Short mmCIF file of C-alpha atoms in Angstrom, two decimals:
data_model
loop_
_atom_site.label_atom_id
_atom_site.label_comp_id
_atom_site.label_asym_id
_atom_site.label_seq_id
_atom_site.Cartn_x
_atom_site.Cartn_y
_atom_site.Cartn_z
CA UNK Z 1 160.63 113.32 46.01
CA UNK Z 2 157.98 111.16 47.66
CA UNK Z 3 154.74 112.97 48.52
CA UNK Z 4 152.05 111.70 50.88
CA UNK Z 5 148.35 112.44 50.37
CA UNK Z 6 145.54 112.11 52.89
CA UNK Z 7 141.84 112.97 53.07
CA UNK Z 8 140.30 113.73 56.46
CA UNK Z 9 136.95 114.63 57.99
CA UNK Z 10 133.61 113.98 56.32
CA UNK Z 11 133.64 112.49 52.83
CA UNK Z 12 132.89 114.96 50.08
CA UNK Z 13 132.23 114.88 46.31
CA UNK Z 14 135.43 115.89 44.53
CA UNK Z 15 138.01 114.34 46.86
CA UNK Z 16 139.00 111.75 44.29
CA UNK Z 17 139.29 114.42 41.61
CA UNK Z 18 141.89 116.23 43.75
CA UNK Z 19 143.90 113.02 44.25
CA UNK Z 20 143.73 112.34 40.50
CA UNK Z 21 144.93 115.84 39.57
CA UNK Z 22 147.85 115.74 42.02
CA UNK Z 23 149.12 112.42 40.69
CA UNK Z 24 148.40 113.15 37.03
CA UNK Z 25 150.57 116.29 37.17
CA UNK Z 26 153.07 115.20 39.81
CA UNK Z 27 154.30 112.02 38.10
CA UNK Z 28 155.00 113.17 34.52
CA UNK Z 29 155.85 116.82 35.19
CA UNK Z 30 157.85 116.59 38.42
CA UNK Z 31 158.83 112.93 38.54
CA UNK Z 32 157.42 112.55 42.06
CA UNK Z 33 156.28 109.34 43.74
CA UNK Z 34 153.06 109.33 45.73
CA UNK Z 35 151.91 107.44 48.78
CA UNK Z 36 148.31 107.57 49.97
CA UNK Z 37 147.66 107.55 53.71
CA UNK Z 38 144.50 105.70 54.73
CA UNK Z 39 141.68 107.14 56.82
CA UNK Z 40 142.79 110.69 57.43
CA UNK Z 41 145.38 111.37 60.11
CA UNK Z 42 145.16 107.76 61.23
CA UNK Z 43 147.27 106.89 58.18
CA UNK Z 44 150.44 108.76 59.14
CA UNK Z 45 149.85 107.97 62.82
CA UNK Z 46 149.86 104.21 62.18
CA UNK Z 47 151.78 104.12 58.87
CA UNK Z 48 148.77 102.71 57.01
CA UNK Z 49 149.35 103.42 53.32
CA UNK Z 50 148.61 102.48 49.73
CA UNK Z 51 150.64 103.35 46.61
CA UNK Z 52 149.31 105.97 44.23
CA UNK Z 53 150.36 106.06 40.61
CA UNK Z 54 148.65 107.04 37.36
CA UNK Z 55 146.84 103.68 36.88
CA UNK Z 56 145.55 103.94 40.45
CA UNK Z 57 143.78 107.25 39.76
CA UNK Z 58 142.18 106.39 36.42
CA UNK Z 59 138.41 106.77 36.41
CA UNK Z 60 138.32 108.83 39.60
CA UNK Z 61 136.97 112.10 38.18
CA UNK Z 62 133.24 111.26 38.54
CA UNK Z 63 133.60 109.05 41.60
CA UNK Z 64 132.29 110.29 44.96
CA UNK Z 65 133.79 109.61 48.35
CA UNK Z 66 137.53 109.01 48.68
CA UNK Z 67 139.61 106.01 47.68
CA UNK Z 68 141.89 106.77 50.65
CA UNK Z 69 139.15 106.59 53.25
CA UNK Z 70 138.63 109.19 55.95
CA UNK Z 71 138.27 109.64 59.70
CA UNK Z 72 138.09 112.33 62.37
CA UNK Z 73 141.37 111.28 64.00
CA UNK Z 74 143.09 114.10 65.88
CA UNK Z 75 146.84 113.50 66.40
CA UNK Z 76 146.97 116.26 69.01
CA UNK Z 77 144.49 114.38 71.18
CA UNK Z 78 146.79 111.33 71.25
CA UNK Z 79 149.89 110.98 73.41
CA UNK Z 80 153.05 111.36 71.28
CA UNK Z 81 150.83 111.70 68.17
CA UNK Z 82 153.02 114.34 66.51
CA UNK Z 83 156.23 112.41 67.22
CA UNK Z 84 154.71 109.25 65.72
CA UNK Z 85 153.69 111.10 62.56
CA UNK Z 86 157.14 112.59 62.13
CA UNK Z 87 158.82 109.24 62.64
CA UNK Z 88 156.51 107.41 60.24
CA UNK Z 89 156.98 110.03 57.54
CA UNK Z 90 160.72 109.69 57.91
CA UNK Z 91 160.66 105.88 57.93
CA UNK Z 92 158.46 105.82 54.82
CA UNK Z 93 160.67 108.30 53.00
CA UNK Z 94 157.87 110.84 52.66
CA UNK Z 95 159.34 114.28 52.02
CA UNK Z 96 156.11 116.31 51.96
CA UNK Z 97 152.44 115.90 52.74
CA UNK Z 98 149.28 117.15 51.03
CA UNK Z 99 146.32 117.23 53.44
CA UNK Z 100 142.86 117.51 51.89
CA UNK Z 101 140.18 118.42 54.39
CA UNK Z 102 138.10 120.96 56.24
CA UNK Z 103 138.53 123.06 59.34
CA UNK Z 104 139.76 120.25 61.60
CA UNK Z 105 142.00 118.38 59.13
CA UNK Z 106 143.66 121.59 57.96
CA UNK Z 107 143.90 122.86 61.54
CA UNK Z 108 146.03 119.81 62.32
CA UNK Z 109 148.04 120.45 59.15
CA UNK Z 110 148.67 124.03 60.23
CA UNK Z 111 149.91 122.94 63.65
CA UNK Z 112 152.12 120.25 62.13
CA UNK Z 113 153.63 122.86 59.83
CA UNK Z 114 154.53 124.90 62.92
CA UNK Z 115 156.31 121.80 64.24
CA UNK Z 116 158.41 121.33 61.11
CA UNK Z 117 156.33 119.06 58.87
CA UNK Z 118 156.35 120.08 55.20
CA UNK Z 119 152.66 120.25 54.41
CA UNK Z 120 150.33 121.85 51.86
CA UNK Z 121 146.55 121.99 52.34
CA UNK Z 122 143.56 121.67 50.03
CA UNK Z 123 140.19 122.97 51.31
CA UNK Z 124 137.30 120.48 51.33
CA UNK Z 125 133.88 120.80 52.89
CA UNK Z 126 130.29 120.76 51.74
CA UNK Z 127 129.65 123.43 54.41
CA UNK Z 128 131.71 126.11 52.54
CA UNK Z 129 132.80 127.49 55.94
CA UNK Z 130 136.57 127.70 55.47
CA UNK Z 131 138.06 131.19 55.53
CA UNK Z 132 140.52 132.21 52.85
CA UNK Z 133 138.64 130.73 49.90
CA UNK Z 134 135.48 131.92 48.18
CA UNK Z 135 134.23 128.36 47.69
CA UNK Z 136 135.22 124.83 48.65
CA UNK Z 137 134.57 121.86 46.40
CA UNK Z 138 131.71 119.64 47.54
CA UNK Z 139 129.53 122.64 48.33
CA UNK Z 140 128.03 122.91 44.86
CA UNK Z 141 127.07 119.22 44.84
CA UNK Z 142 125.44 119.48 48.27
CA UNK Z 143 123.46 122.56 47.23
CA UNK Z 144 122.25 120.88 44.04
CA UNK Z 145 121.14 117.77 45.95
CA UNK Z 146 119.28 119.88 48.52
CA UNK Z 147 117.69 122.04 45.82
CA UNK Z 148 116.40 118.99 43.95
CA UNK Z 149 114.93 117.66 47.19
CA UNK Z 150 113.14 120.97 47.82
CA UNK Z 151 111.77 120.95 44.26
CA UNK Z 152 110.33 117.49 44.81
CA UNK Z 153 108.86 118.36 48.20
CA UNK Z 154 106.91 121.31 46.79
CA UNK Z 155 104.59 118.94 44.94
CA UNK Z 156 103.89 116.63 47.86
CA UNK Z 157 103.39 119.62 50.18
CA UNK Z 158 100.74 121.04 47.85
CA UNK Z 159 99.07 117.64 47.42
CA UNK Z 160 98.61 117.09 51.16
CA UNK Z 161 98.31 120.74 52.34
CA UNK Z 162 101.17 120.27 54.78
CA UNK Z 163 104.09 122.30 56.00
CA UNK Z 164 107.23 120.49 54.86
CA UNK Z 165 110.52 121.16 56.63
CA UNK Z 166 113.88 120.30 55.06
CA UNK Z 167 116.81 119.97 57.48
CA UNK Z 168 120.20 120.36 55.78
CA UNK Z 169 123.80 120.12 56.95
CA UNK Z 170 126.15 123.00 57.66
CA UNK Z 171 126.95 122.84 61.39
CA UNK Z 172 127.54 126.48 62.41
CA UNK Z 173 127.37 127.93 58.88
CA UNK Z 174 124.17 128.37 56.91
CA UNK Z 175 125.56 128.40 53.37
CA UNK Z 176 123.83 125.20 52.19
CA UNK Z 177 120.50 126.28 53.66
CA UNK Z 178 120.74 129.78 52.18
CA UNK Z 179 121.75 128.73 48.67
CA UNK Z 180 119.44 125.74 48.34
CA UNK Z 181 116.54 127.53 50.03
CA UNK Z 182 116.74 130.47 47.65
CA UNK Z 183 117.21 128.22 44.62
CA UNK Z 184 114.31 126.00 45.68
CA UNK Z 185 111.88 128.81 46.47
CA UNK Z 186 111.57 128.09 50.18
CA UNK Z 187 109.15 130.22 52.19
CA UNK Z 188 111.54 130.43 55.13
CA UNK Z 189 115.26 129.74 55.55
CA UNK Z 190 116.66 129.35 59.06
CA UNK Z 191 120.43 129.53 59.57
CA UNK Z 192 122.77 129.36 62.60
CA UNK Z 193 124.07 132.91 62.12
CA UNK Z 194 120.66 134.53 62.74
CA UNK Z 195 118.44 133.22 65.56
CA UNK Z 196 114.87 132.79 64.40
CA UNK Z 197 111.62 133.88 66.00
CA UNK Z 198 109.29 130.86 66.11
CA UNK Z 199 106.25 133.15 66.14
CA UNK Z 200 107.44 134.81 62.93
CA UNK Z 201 108.00 131.41 61.32
CA UNK Z 202 104.45 130.37 62.25
CA UNK Z 203 103.13 133.65 60.81
CA UNK Z 204 104.86 132.88 57.50
CA UNK Z 205 103.28 129.42 57.57
CA UNK Z 206 99.80 130.87 58.16
CA UNK Z 207 100.27 133.47 55.42
CA UNK Z 208 101.22 130.78 52.96
CA UNK Z 209 98.14 128.69 53.77
CA UNK Z 210 95.89 131.75 53.45
CA UNK Z 211 97.11 132.02 49.84
CA UNK Z 212 96.08 128.37 49.38
CA UNK Z 213 99.69 127.18 49.06
CA UNK Z 214 101.67 124.85 51.29
CA UNK Z 215 104.87 126.24 52.88
CA UNK Z 216 108.40 124.85 52.57
CA UNK Z 217 110.91 125.67 55.32
CA UNK Z 218 114.64 125.00 54.99
CA UNK Z 219 116.52 124.82 58.28
CA UNK Z 220 120.22 124.35 58.85
CA UNK Z 221 121.09 121.71 61.47
CA UNK Z 222 122.73 124.36 63.69
CA UNK Z 223 119.90 126.91 63.56
CA UNK Z 224 118.63 128.12 66.94
CA UNK Z 225 115.43 129.82 68.09
CA UNK Z 226 115.59 133.03 70.05
CA UNK Z 227 116.26 132.12 73.66
CA UNK Z 228 117.06 128.50 72.77
CA UNK Z 229 120.12 126.39 72.05
CA UNK Z 230 121.35 123.98 69.37
CA UNK Z 231 119.48 120.70 69.11
CA UNK Z 232 121.84 117.73 69.56
CA UNK Z 233 121.44 114.13 68.41
CA UNK Z 234 123.54 112.92 71.34
CA UNK Z 235 125.68 114.41 74.07
CA UNK Z 236 128.81 112.79 72.63
CA UNK Z 237 131.62 114.71 70.94
CA UNK Z 238 134.20 113.65 68.37
CA UNK Z 239 138.00 113.86 68.64
CA UNK Z 240 137.87 117.57 67.86
CA UNK Z 241 135.22 118.34 70.47
CA UNK Z 242 132.29 118.69 68.06
CA UNK Z 243 128.84 117.57 69.18
CA UNK Z 244 126.52 115.78 66.73
CA UNK Z 245 123.91 118.27 65.62
CA UNK Z 246 120.50 117.27 64.32
CA UNK Z 247 116.85 117.25 65.25
CA UNK Z 248 116.00 120.93 64.87
CA UNK Z 249 113.70 120.06 61.96
CA UNK Z 250 111.61 117.70 64.09
CA UNK Z 251 111.51 120.25 66.92
CA UNK Z 252 110.36 122.90 64.45
CA UNK Z 253 107.63 120.64 63.07
CA UNK Z 254 106.21 119.98 66.54
CA UNK Z 255 106.18 123.69 67.35
CA UNK Z 256 104.45 124.62 64.09
CA UNK Z 257 101.75 121.98 64.56
CA UNK Z 258 101.12 123.04 68.15
CA UNK Z 259 100.98 126.76 67.34
CA UNK Z 260 99.13 126.71 63.99
CA UNK Z 261 97.13 123.51 64.02
CA UNK Z 262 98.59 122.71 60.59
CA UNK Z 263 100.24 119.35 59.92
CA UNK Z 264 104.02 119.49 59.50
CA UNK Z 265 106.46 116.86 58.30
CA UNK Z 266 110.26 116.92 58.36
CA UNK Z 267 112.74 115.53 55.85
CA UNK Z 268 116.34 115.25 57.06
CA UNK Z 269 118.67 115.05 54.05
CA UNK Z 270 121.68 114.06 56.15
CA UNK Z 271 124.54 112.22 54.49
CA UNK Z 272 122.85 112.07 51.09
CA UNK Z 273 124.17 115.63 50.63
CA UNK Z 274 127.76 114.36 50.81
CA UNK Z 275 127.49 111.26 48.66
CA UNK Z 276 127.49 110.37 45.01
CA UNK Z 277 128.80 111.95 41.84
CA UNK Z 278 130.25 115.47 42.08
CA UNK Z 279 128.80 118.19 39.89
CA UNK Z 280 130.78 119.55 36.95
CA UNK Z 281 131.67 122.66 38.97
CA UNK Z 282 133.03 120.58 41.86
CA UNK Z 283 135.08 118.41 39.49
CA UNK Z 284 136.48 121.56 37.90
CA UNK Z 285 137.34 123.22 41.22
CA UNK Z 286 138.76 120.04 42.77
CA UNK Z 287 140.96 119.46 39.74
CA UNK Z 288 142.29 123.01 39.81
CA UNK Z 289 142.99 122.76 43.54
CA UNK Z 290 144.90 119.51 42.99
CA UNK Z 291 147.02 120.96 40.19
CA UNK Z 292 147.92 124.03 42.24
CA UNK Z 293 148.62 121.93 45.35
CA UNK Z 294 151.33 119.88 43.65
CA UNK Z 295 152.75 123.09 42.16
CA UNK Z 296 152.93 124.49 45.71
CA UNK Z 297 154.88 121.39 46.79
CA UNK Z 298 157.31 121.85 43.90
CA UNK Z 299 157.76 125.51 44.86
CA UNK Z 300 158.17 124.58 48.56
CA UNK Z 301 155.29 126.79 49.70
CA UNK Z 302 154.89 124.93 52.97
CA UNK Z 303 152.08 125.85 55.34
CA UNK Z 304 149.94 127.13 52.49
CA UNK Z 305 146.45 126.17 51.29
CA UNK Z 306 145.03 126.41 47.80
CA UNK Z 307 142.10 128.83 47.59
CA UNK Z 308 139.67 130.25 45.06
CA UNK Z 309 139.64 134.05 44.84
CA UNK Z 310 137.20 135.11 42.15
CA UNK Z 311 138.21 132.91 39.23
CA UNK Z 312 141.87 132.59 40.31
CA UNK Z 313 143.36 129.76 42.36
CA UNK Z 314 145.96 131.14 44.77
CA UNK Z 315 147.58 129.99 47.99
CA UNK Z 316 146.92 131.43 51.45
CA UNK Z 317 148.49 130.58 54.84
CA UNK Z 318 146.87 127.58 56.52
CA UNK Z 319 146.88 129.47 59.80
CA UNK Z 320 144.76 132.28 58.34
CA UNK Z 321 142.36 129.87 56.65
CA UNK Z 322 141.61 127.89 59.80
CA UNK Z 323 141.59 130.49 62.57
CA UNK Z 324 137.87 131.23 62.19
CA UNK Z 325 134.87 129.94 60.28
CA UNK Z 326 133.47 131.74 57.25
CA UNK Z 327 129.87 132.46 58.20
CA UNK Z 328 126.91 133.90 56.32
CA UNK Z 329 126.81 137.70 56.52
CA UNK Z 330 123.49 138.75 58.13
CA UNK Z 331 123.10 141.39 55.38
CA UNK Z 332 123.27 138.67 52.73
CA UNK Z 333 120.67 136.70 54.66
CA UNK Z 334 118.45 139.78 54.80
CA UNK Z 335 118.38 139.85 50.99
CA UNK Z 336 116.84 136.37 50.96
CA UNK Z 337 114.35 137.29 53.70
CA UNK Z 338 112.55 139.58 51.25
CA UNK Z 339 111.00 136.45 49.71
CA UNK Z 340 109.97 134.75 52.96
CA UNK Z 341 106.33 134.05 53.70
#
């Protein structure tokens, strides 16, 4: 059997570990051949490939990014995109496909499965917003990077008596903000799932200064004030209809300065959260997902996605995993709010 592998969407620590695990088990145990598709769904659309064998995946465990490249290509937004993918898979002798990605990449995989493509999914996103799995790999690395940044900003905030705002990724899910904010001892955490009251945020800032400490605020890029909307970098959207979020941290800083008279500075972590070496936990989870993905291919569990349930790796239907985002429960957020101010 010849199996294709692709990585789509934003790059993420642990992608290479998944590729490595698939090949390292698939070649000796099942006798499969592997073909890597370049740049997400663009690979099968345009038949852009590279061979994958055991020598090709050596040394990948600690390496960030993806050796296959990535993109936000959407075959369903292209005329005859599905037909081209099917034809290219057939011409290349690819019997099955493993798609590693987030909501959009796996949404395409789910639709292709409905149209007869033999596909298995692996969940990837630093945002941790995919339903069906407790955690996605990449999330732990992003949280650790954000937490370290918050730790460092505490000292400069105290030195200059400023409010420091840390804007993190997450789109419509506040998992990175919640986890890193709690771990870093933030005085306020603002997430997309719960609209924030700017007056309350300013009150927390004032309370912190009255105690002779400087406040740290962690805000997710998709967080919104009461009565307001998401802050966008541009009005453009990608192939899946997503707008580019960003700028809420700067907006928040201006509001705090105007309302409190206290200086505020914003740090936008941006893509640094997605880059570099994956943590041990992400290497472990990515490896387990890869091993179970190739087992799912061998067992012909098409249309399934690997998932972490507790400490067990299982498979769940792609359709169920991608039909809605996994968002932060407001009750969980309320637990963190006890420490605000």
